[in-house]
C-alpha positions as MATLAB code, in Angstrom:
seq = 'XXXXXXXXXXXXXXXXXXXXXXXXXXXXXXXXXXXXXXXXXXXXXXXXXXXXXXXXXXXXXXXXXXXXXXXXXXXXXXXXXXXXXXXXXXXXXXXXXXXXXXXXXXXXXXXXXXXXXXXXXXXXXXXXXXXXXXXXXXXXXXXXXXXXXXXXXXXXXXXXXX';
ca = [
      63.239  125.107  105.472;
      62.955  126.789  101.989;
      65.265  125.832   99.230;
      65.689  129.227   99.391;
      67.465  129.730  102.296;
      70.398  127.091  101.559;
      71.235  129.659   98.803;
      72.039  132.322  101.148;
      75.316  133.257  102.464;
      77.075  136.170  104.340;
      78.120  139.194  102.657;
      79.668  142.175  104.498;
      78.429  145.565  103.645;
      79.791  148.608  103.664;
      78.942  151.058  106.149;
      76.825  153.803  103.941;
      74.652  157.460  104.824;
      70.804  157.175  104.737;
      68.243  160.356  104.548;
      65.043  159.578  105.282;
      61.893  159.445  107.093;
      61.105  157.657  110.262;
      58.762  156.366  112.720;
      58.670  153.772  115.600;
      56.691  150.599  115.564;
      56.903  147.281  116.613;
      56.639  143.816  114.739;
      53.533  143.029  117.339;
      52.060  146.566  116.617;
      52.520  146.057  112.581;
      50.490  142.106  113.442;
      47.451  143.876  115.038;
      46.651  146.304  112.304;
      48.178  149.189  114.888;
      51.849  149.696  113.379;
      52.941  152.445  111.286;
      54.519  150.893  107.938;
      51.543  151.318  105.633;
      50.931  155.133  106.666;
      54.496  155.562  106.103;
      54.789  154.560  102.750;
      52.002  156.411  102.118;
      53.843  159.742  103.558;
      56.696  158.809  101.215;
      54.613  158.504   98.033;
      52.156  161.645   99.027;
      55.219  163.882  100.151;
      57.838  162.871   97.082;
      60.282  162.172   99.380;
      62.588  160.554   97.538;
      62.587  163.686   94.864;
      63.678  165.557   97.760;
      66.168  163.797   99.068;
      69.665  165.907   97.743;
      72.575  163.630   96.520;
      71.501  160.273   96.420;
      73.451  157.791   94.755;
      70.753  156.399   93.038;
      67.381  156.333   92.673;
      66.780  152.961   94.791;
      64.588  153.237   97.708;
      65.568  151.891  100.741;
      63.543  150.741  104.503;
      65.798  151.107  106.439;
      64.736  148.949  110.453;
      67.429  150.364  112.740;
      67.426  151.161  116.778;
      66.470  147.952  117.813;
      65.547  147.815  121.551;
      66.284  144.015  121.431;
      65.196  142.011  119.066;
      62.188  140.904  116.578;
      59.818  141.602  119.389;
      60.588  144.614  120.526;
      60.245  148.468  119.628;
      62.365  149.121  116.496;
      62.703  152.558  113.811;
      61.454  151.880  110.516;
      62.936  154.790  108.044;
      61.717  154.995  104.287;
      64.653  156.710  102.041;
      67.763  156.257   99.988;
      71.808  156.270  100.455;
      73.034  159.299  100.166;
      76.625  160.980   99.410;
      77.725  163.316  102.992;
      78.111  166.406  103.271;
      74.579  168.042  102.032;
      72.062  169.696  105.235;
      68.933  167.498  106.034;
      65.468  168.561  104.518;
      62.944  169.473  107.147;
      61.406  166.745  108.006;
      64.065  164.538  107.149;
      66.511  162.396  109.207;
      70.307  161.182  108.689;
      71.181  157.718  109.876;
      74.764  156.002  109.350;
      74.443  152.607  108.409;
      77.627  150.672  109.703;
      79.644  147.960  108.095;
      78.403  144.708  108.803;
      77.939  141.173  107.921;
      74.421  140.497  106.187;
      72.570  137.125  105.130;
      70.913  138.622  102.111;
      67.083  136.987  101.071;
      65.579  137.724   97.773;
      61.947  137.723   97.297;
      60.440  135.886   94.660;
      59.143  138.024   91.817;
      55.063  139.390   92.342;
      53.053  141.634   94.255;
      55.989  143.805   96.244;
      53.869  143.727   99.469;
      52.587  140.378   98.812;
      56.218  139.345   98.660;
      57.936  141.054  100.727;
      55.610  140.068  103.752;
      56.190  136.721  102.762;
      59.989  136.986  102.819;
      59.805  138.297  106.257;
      57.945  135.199  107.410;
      60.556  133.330  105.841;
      63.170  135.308  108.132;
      61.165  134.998  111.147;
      61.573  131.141  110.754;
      65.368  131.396  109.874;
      65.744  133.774  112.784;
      65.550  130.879  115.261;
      68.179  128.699  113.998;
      70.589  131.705  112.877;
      72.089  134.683  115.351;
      70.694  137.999  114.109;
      72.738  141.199  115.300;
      69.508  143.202  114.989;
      71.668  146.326  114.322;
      70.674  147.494  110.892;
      68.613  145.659  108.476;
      67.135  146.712  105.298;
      65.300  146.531  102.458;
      66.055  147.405   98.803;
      63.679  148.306   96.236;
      65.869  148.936   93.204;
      65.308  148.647   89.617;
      63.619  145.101   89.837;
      60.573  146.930   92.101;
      59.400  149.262   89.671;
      56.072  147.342   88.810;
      54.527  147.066   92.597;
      52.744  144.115   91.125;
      55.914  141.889   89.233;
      58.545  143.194   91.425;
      61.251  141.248   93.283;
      63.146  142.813   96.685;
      66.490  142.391   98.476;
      66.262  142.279  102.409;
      69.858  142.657  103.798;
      69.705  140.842  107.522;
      72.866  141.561  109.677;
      74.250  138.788  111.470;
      76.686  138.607  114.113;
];
């Protein structure tokens, strides 16, 4: 195990609204070259969908993993979009998800290459994942301020836990 992960504790999290776009996929899917991830992002880039996204909080981008079917091997939604304040109607296009309050183990990439690291980190989970309960309700990733630069940038991925 990492040094890394001894650093790690749990946090609870707030329960918080998410607009966004959304796709199924699974982990094995995303291994074989046949998941959806990559053409997602590039949806969100080519369709400014973060520009259109009315009252966000901030300007931090968020993927969202969410519907679970079990766990780490099975179907899951992947969702590319930011917390939002309630109460506005949903672009077309667009999809609303309530995040609930929960208990998250929180792992922070090292700083480089966002996909470089970021796939990395996941590995890292993966590995934790079999000593440690997941709830596999909500997890996500944030890409905040410290992500700007795709290739010096440094990502939190928020795990729930039971």
């Amino acid at each position: 195990m990492s040094s890394l992960l001894s650093k790690n504790e749990v946090i609870r999290h707030r329960e918080f609204r998410f607009l966004g776009m959304g796709a199924v996929t699974s982990n094995q899917a995303e291994l074989k070259g046949e998941g959806v991830i990559p053409s997602l992002w590039s949806n969100f880039y080519a369709n400014n969908v973060l520009e259109r996204i009315p009252n966000k909080i901030n300007s931090s981008i968020i993927a969202l993993y969410t519907k679970y079917e079990s766990d780490e091997t099975g179907p899951y939604t992947i969702a590319l979009g930011t917390e939002i304040i309630e109460g506005q109607a949903v672009p077309s296009g667009l999809e609303e998800w309530v995040v609930p309050e929960s208990k998250y183990v929180v792992f922070t990439t090292r700083i480089g290459p966002v996909q470089e690291v970021v796939v990395e980190t996941w590995q890292e989970i993966w590995e934790w994942s079999k000593y440690n309960e997941r709830a596999f309700q909500s997890d996500f990733e944030l890409y905040d301020l410290r992500s700007v630069d795709p290739m010096n940038g440094q990502v939190d991925i928020y795990i729930s836990v039971k």
